[in-house]
Coordinates of C-alpha atoms in Angstrom, one line a residue:
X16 CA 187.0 76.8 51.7
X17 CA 189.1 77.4 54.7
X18 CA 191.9 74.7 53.5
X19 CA 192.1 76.5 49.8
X20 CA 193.1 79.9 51.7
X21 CA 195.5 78.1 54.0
X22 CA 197.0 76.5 50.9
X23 CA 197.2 80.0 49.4
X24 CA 199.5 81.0 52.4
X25 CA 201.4 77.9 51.7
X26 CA 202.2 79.4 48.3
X27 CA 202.6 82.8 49.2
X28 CA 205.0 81.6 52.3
X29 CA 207.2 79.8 50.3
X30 CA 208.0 82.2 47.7
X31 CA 208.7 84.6 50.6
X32 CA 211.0 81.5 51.8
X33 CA 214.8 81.6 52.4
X34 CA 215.4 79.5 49.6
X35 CA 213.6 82.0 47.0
X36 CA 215.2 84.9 48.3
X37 CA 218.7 84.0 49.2
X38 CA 220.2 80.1 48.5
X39 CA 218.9 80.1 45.4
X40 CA 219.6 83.6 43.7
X41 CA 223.1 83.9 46.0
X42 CA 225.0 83.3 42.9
X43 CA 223.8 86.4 41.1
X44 CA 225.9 88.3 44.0
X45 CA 228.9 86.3 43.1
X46 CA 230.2 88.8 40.2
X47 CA 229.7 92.2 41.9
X48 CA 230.7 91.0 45.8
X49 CA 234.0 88.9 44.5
X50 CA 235.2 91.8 42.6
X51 CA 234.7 94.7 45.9
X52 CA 236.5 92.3 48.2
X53 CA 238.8 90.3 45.9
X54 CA 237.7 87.4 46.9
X55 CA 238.0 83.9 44.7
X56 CA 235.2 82.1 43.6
X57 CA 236.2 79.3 45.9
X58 CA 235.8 81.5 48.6
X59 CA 232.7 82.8 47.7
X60 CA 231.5 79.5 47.6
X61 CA 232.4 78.7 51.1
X62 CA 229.3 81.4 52.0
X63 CA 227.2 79.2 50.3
X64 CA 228.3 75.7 52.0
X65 CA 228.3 77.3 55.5
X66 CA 224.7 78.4 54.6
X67 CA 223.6 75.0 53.6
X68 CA 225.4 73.6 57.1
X69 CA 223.3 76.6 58.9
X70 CA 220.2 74.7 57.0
X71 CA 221.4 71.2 58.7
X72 CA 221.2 72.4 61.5
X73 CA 217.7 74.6 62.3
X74 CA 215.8 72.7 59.8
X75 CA 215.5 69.6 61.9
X76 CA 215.0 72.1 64.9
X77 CA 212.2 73.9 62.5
X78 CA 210.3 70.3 62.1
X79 CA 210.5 69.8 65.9
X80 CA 208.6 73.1 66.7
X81 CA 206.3 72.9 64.1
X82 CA 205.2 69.3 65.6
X83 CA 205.6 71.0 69.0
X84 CA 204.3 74.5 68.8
X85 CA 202.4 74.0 65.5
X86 CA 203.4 76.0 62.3
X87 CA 202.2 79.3 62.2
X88 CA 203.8 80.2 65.6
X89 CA 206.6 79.2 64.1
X90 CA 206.1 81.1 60.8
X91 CA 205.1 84.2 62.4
X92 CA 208.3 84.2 64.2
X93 CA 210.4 82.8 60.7
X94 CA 209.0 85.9 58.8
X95 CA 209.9 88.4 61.1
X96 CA 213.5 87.4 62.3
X97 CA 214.1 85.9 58.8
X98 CA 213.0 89.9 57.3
X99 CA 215.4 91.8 59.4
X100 CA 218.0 89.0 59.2
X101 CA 218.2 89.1 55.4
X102 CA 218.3 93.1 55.5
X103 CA 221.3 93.3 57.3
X104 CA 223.5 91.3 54.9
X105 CA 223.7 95.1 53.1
X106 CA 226.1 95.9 56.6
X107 CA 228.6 93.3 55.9
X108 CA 232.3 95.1 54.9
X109 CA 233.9 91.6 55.7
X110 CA 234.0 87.7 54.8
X111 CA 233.5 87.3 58.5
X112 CA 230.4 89.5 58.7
X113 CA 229.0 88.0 55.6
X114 CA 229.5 84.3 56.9
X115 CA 228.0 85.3 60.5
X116 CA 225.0 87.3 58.6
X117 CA 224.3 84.8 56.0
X118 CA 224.2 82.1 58.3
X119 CA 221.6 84.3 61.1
X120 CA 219.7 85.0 58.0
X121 CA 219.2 81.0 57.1
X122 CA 218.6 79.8 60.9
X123 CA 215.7 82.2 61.5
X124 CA 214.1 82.6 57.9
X125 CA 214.1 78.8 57.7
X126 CA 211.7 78.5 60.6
X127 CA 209.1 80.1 57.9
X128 CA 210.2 78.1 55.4
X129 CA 210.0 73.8 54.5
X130 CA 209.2 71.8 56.7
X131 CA 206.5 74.7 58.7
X132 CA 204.8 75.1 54.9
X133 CA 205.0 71.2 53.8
X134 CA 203.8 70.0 57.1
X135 CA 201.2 72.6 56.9
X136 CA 199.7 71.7 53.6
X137 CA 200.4 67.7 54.8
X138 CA 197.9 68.3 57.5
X139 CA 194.7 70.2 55.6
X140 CA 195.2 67.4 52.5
X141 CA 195.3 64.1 52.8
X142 CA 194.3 62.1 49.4
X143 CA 195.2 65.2 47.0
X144 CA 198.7 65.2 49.0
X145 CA 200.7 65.3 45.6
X146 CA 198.5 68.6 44.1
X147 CA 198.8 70.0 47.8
X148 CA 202.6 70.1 48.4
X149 CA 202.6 71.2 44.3
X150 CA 200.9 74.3 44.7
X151 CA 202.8 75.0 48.0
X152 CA 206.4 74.4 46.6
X153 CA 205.3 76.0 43.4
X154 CA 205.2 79.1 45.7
X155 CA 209.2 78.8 45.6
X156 CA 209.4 78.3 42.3
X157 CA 207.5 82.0 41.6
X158 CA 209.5 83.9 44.3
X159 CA 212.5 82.7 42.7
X160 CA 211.5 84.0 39.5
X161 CA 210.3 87.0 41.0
X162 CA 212.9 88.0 43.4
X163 CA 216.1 86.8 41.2
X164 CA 214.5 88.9 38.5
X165 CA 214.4 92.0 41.6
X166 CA 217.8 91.3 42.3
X167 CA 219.4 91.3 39.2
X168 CA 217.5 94.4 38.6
X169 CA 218.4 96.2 41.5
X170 CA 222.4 95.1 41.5
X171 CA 222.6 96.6 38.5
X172 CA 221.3 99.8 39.3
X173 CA 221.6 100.5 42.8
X174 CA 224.7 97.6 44.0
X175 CA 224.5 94.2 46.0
X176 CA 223.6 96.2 49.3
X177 CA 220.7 97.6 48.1
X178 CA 219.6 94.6 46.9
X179 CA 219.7 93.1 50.4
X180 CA 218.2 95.6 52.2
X181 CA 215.0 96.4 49.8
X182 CA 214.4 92.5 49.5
X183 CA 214.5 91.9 53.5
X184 CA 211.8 94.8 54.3
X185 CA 209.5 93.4 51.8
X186 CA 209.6 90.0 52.4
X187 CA 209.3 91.0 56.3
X188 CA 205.9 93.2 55.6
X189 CA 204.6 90.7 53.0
X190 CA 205.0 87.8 55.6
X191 CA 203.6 89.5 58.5
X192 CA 200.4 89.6 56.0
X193 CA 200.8 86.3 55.0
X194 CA 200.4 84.7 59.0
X195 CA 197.8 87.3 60.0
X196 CA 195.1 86.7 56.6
X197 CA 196.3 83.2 55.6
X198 CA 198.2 80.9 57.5
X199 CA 196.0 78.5 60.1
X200 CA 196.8 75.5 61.9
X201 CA 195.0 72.6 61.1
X202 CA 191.8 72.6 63.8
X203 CA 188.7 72.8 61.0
X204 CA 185.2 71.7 61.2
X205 CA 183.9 68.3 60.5
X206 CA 182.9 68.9 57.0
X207 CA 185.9 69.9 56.5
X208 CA 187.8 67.3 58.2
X209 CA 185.9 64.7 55.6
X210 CA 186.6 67.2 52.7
X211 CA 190.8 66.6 54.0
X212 CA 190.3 63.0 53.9
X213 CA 189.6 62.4 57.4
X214 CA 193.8 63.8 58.9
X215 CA 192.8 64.1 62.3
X216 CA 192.0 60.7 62.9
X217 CA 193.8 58.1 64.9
X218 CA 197.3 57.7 62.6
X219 CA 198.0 54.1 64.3
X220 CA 200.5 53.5 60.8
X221 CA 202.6 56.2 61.6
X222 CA 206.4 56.0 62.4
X223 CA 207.5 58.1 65.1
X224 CA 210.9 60.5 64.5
X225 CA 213.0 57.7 66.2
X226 CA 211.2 54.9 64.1
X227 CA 212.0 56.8 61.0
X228 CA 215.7 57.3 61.6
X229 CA 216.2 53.6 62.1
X230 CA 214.7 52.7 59.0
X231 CA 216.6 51.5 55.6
X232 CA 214.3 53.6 53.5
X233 CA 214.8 57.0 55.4
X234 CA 218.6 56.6 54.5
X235 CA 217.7 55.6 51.0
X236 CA 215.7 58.3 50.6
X237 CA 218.4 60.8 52.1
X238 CA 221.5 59.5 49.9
X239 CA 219.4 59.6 46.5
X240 CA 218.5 63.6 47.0
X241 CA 221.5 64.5 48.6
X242 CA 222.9 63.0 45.3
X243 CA 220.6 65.3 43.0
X244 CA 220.8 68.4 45.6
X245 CA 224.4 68.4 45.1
X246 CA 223.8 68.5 41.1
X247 CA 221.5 70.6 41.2
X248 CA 222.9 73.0 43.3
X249 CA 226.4 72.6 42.4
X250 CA 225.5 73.6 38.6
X251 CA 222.7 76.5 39.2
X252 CA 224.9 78.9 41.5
X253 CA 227.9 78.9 39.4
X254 CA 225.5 78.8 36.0
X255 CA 225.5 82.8 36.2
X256 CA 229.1 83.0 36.5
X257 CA 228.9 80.2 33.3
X258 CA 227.3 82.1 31.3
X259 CA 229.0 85.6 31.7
X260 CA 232.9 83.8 31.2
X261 CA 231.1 82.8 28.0
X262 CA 230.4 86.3 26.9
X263 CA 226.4 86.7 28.3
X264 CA 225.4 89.9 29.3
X265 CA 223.4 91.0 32.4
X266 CA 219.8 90.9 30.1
X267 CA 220.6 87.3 28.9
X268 CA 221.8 86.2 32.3
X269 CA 218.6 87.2 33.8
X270 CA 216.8 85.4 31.2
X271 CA 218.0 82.2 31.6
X272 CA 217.7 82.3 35.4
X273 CA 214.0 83.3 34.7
X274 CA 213.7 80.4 32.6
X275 CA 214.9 78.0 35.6
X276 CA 212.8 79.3 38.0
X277 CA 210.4 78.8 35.0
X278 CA 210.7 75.1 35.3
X279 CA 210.9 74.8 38.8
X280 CA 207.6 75.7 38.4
X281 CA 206.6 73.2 35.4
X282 CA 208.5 70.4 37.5
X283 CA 206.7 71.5 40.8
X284 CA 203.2 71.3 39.3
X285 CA 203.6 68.8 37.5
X286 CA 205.2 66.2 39.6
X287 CA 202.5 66.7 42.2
X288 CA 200.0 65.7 39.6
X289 CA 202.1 62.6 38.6
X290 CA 202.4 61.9 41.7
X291 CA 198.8 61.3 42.8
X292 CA 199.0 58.9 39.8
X293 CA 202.0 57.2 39.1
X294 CA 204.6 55.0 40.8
X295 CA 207.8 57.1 42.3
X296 CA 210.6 55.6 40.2
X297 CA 208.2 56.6 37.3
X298 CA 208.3 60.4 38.3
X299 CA 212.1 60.6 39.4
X300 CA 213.3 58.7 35.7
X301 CA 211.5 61.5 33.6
X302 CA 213.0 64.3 36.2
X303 CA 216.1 62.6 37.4
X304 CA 217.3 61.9 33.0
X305 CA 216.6 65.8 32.5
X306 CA 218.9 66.7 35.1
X307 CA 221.7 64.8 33.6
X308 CA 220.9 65.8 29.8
X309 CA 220.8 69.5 30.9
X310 CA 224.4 69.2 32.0
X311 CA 225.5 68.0 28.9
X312 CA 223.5 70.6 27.5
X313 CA 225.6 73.3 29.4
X314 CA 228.6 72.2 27.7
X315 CA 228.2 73.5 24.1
X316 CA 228.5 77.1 25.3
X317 CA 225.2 79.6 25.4
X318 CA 223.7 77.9 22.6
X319 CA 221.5 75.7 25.1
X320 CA 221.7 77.2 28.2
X321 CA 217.8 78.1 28.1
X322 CA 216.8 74.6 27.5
X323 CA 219.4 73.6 30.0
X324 CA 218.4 76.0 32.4
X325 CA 214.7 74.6 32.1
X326 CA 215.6 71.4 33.0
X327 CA 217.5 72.0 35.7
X328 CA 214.5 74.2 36.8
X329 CA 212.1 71.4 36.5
X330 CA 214.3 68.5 38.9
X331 CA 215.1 71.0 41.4
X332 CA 211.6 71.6 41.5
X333 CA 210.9 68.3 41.1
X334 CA 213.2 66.8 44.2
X335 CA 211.3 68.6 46.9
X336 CA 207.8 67.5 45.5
X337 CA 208.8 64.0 45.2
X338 CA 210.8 63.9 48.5
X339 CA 208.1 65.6 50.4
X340 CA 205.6 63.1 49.4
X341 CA 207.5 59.7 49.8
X342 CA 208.1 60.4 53.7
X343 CA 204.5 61.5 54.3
X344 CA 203.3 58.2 52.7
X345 CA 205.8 56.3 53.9
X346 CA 206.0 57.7 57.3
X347 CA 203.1 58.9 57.8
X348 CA 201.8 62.6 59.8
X349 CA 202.5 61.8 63.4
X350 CA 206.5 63.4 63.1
X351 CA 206.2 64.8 59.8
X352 CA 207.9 67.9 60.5
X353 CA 210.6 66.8 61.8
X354 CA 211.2 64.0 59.6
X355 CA 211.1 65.7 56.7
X356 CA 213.4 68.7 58.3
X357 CA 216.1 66.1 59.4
X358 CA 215.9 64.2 55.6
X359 CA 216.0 67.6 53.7
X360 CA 218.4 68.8 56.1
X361 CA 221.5 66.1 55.8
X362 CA 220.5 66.4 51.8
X363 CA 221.7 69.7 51.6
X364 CA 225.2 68.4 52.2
X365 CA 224.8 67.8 48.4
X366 CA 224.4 72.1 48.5
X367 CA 227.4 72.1 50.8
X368 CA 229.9 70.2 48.8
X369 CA 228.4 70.8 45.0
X370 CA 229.1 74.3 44.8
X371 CA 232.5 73.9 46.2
X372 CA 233.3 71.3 44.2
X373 CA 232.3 73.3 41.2
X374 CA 234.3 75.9 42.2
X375 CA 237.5 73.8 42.6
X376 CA 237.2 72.3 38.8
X377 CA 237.4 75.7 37.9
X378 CA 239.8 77.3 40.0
X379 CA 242.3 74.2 38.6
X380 CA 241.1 74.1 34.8
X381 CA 240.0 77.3 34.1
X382 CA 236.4 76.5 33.0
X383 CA 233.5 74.1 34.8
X384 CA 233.8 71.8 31.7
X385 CA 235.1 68.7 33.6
X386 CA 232.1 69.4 36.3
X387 CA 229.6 69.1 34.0
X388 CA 231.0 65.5 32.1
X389 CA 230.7 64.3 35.8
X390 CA 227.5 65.5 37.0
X391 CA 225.4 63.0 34.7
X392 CA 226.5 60.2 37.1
X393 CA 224.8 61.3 40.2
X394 CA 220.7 61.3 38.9
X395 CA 221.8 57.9 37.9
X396 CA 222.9 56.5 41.1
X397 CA 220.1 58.2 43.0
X398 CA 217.6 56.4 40.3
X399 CA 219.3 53.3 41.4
X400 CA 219.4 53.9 44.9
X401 CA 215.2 54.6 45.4
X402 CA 214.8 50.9 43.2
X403 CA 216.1 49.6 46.7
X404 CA 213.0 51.2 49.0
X405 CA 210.0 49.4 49.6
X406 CA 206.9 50.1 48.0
X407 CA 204.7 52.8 49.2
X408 CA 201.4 52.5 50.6
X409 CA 199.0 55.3 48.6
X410 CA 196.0 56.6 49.4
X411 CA 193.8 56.7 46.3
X412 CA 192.5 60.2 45.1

């Protein structure tokens, strides 16, 4: 019982997570803070790339204290810091105090975030690892739906400051909650050691951090997500600002980003079913080909963008799942958290340089159609690119 209310926290943690709350719903500040500062949409996207290198940096930092300190230290500390942090964006009267804000925010709310919440569902489930890390990424998937939603809402009524400030102080008290009713470290009884699939015994096929980082696969692994990240991401922050040059208005934008966060949540459940079934390459083909039809999608004005939107839902939901999995099977539980902070955290390069790049095509052409003939390549390459690792060793269950 103990390891179904943990996994509950898990869910509820990550849709409190920095990524629910700020990298993913950043764009739908892009309209309303460009226009009181004058800045470009280039520059705007800087924010987002200096938030992703923020990510680089303290997620592999996160991973270590988890597998030092254990994770709900470490989450208790995320949720507060991370609260208050995200609050004060509504202070910032400059591109300086955004940046500096934006990028506090990130480091402290992502030490409540990943790699504290994947290593803690890694360590209560062991041979139901794919529903596990489902049901605790599908937690993202709901906060993004909810909270983009709140934004919106709020930005429309009451102005991007608002937004920041009402968002911060309930994710802070809701967190606080979370860690005090929820969130355990992994020290249960015997029955319920056997019930995990027996995790706390000796882990003699693990590969250490250093191990890891020498290996072909973790590289592999790491330049086929940080392929689809940079899809991914590139496309969704810039699909509100799509959507609205196309004539959408502020109820139809909402919609469609509802509808993503939608899929995330179809592609987060589902893959960690597939998972605990099917081969990798299997899963990432049926995820990795709806990522590049939805940007093709995108092209034909607003006529798709709800299917398109769903898709691109579903592999961003998908990526974590899937990543998540192959370096606990792979890797094994020994370094965990900090394996999975360091691979997740050079893939979000792909976040650094997609939006950007977005950005530039249309700063140059006027519109992001060039962007979105290109994207298509990269789940192609990545497909390619995981044919080359080794086959994993599964645990039946």
């Amino acid at each position: 019982m103990r390891r179904w209310l943990v996994l509950s926290g898990c869910f509820v943690g990550m849709a409190l997570s920095t990524p629910a709350i700020l990298m993913q719903p950043l764009g739908l500040f892009l309209k309303s803070m460009t226009a009181e500062f004058g800045w470009s949409r280039t520059t705007f996207s800087s924010v987002v790339a200096l938030a992703a290198l923020a990510n680089i940096i303290i997620l592999p930092i996160a991973g270590y204290l988890v597998d030092r300190f254990g994770p709900r230290r470490v989450i208790a500390i995320g949720a507060v810091l991370g609260g208050i942090a995200y609050a004060s964006l509504a202070l910032a009267n400059s591109y300086g105090e955004l940046i500096g804000l934006i990028m506090l925010a990130v480091a402290t709310g992502n030490l409540a975030s990943y790699p504290a919440f994947m290593a803690l569902a890694q360590r209560w489930f062991h041979t139901r690892l794919g529903f596990a890390l489902a049901i605790t990424s599908t937690g993202l998937a709901v906060g993004v739906a909810i909270f983009s939603f709140a934004i919106s809402q709020i930005i429309a009524v009451s102005g991007w400051r608002a937004a920041f400030a009402l968002v911060g102080f309930t994710v802070l008290v809701i967190g606080l909650l979370n860690v005090v009713f929820l969130v355990r470290d992994f020290s249960p009884p015997a029955a319920d050691i056997n019930a995990a699939g027996g995790n706390m015994t000796a882990v003699s096929d693990s590969e250490t951090f250093g191990m890891a980082l020498r290996s072909r696969d973790f590289w592999l692994y790491t330049s086929a997500f940080t392929l689809i990240i940079f899809g991914v991401v590139g496309c969704n922050f810039h699909l509100p600002a799509l959507l609205a040059d196309r004539g959408a208005v502020p109820g139809l934008i909402a919609t469609v980003v509802a509808v993503g966060a939608a899929g995330s949540l179809f592609g987060r459940l589902t893959t960690g079913l597939l998972l605990d079934r099917y081969s990798v390459i299997c899963v990432a083909i049926v995820f990795f080909t709806g990522q590049a039809i939805s940007f093709l999608l995108l092209l034909d004005g607003l006529t798709w963008a709800l299917p398109a939107s769903f898709l691109l839902g579903a592999v961003q939901g998908a990526e974590v799942d899937v990543l998540g999995y192959v370096l606990a099977r792979r890797f094994g539980p020994s370094a965990y958290a900090r394996i999975f902070g360091t691979c997740f955290g050079i893939t979000l390069i792909g976040a650094i340089i997609g939006p950007m790049a977005m950005a530039a095509i249309f700063d140059r052409t006027g519109s992001y159609d060039l962007g979105l003939l290109l994207l298509p390549v990269l789940p192609t390459v990545a497909l390619l690119l995981l044919t080359r690792v080794r086959p994993l060793s599964v645990t039946a269950g």
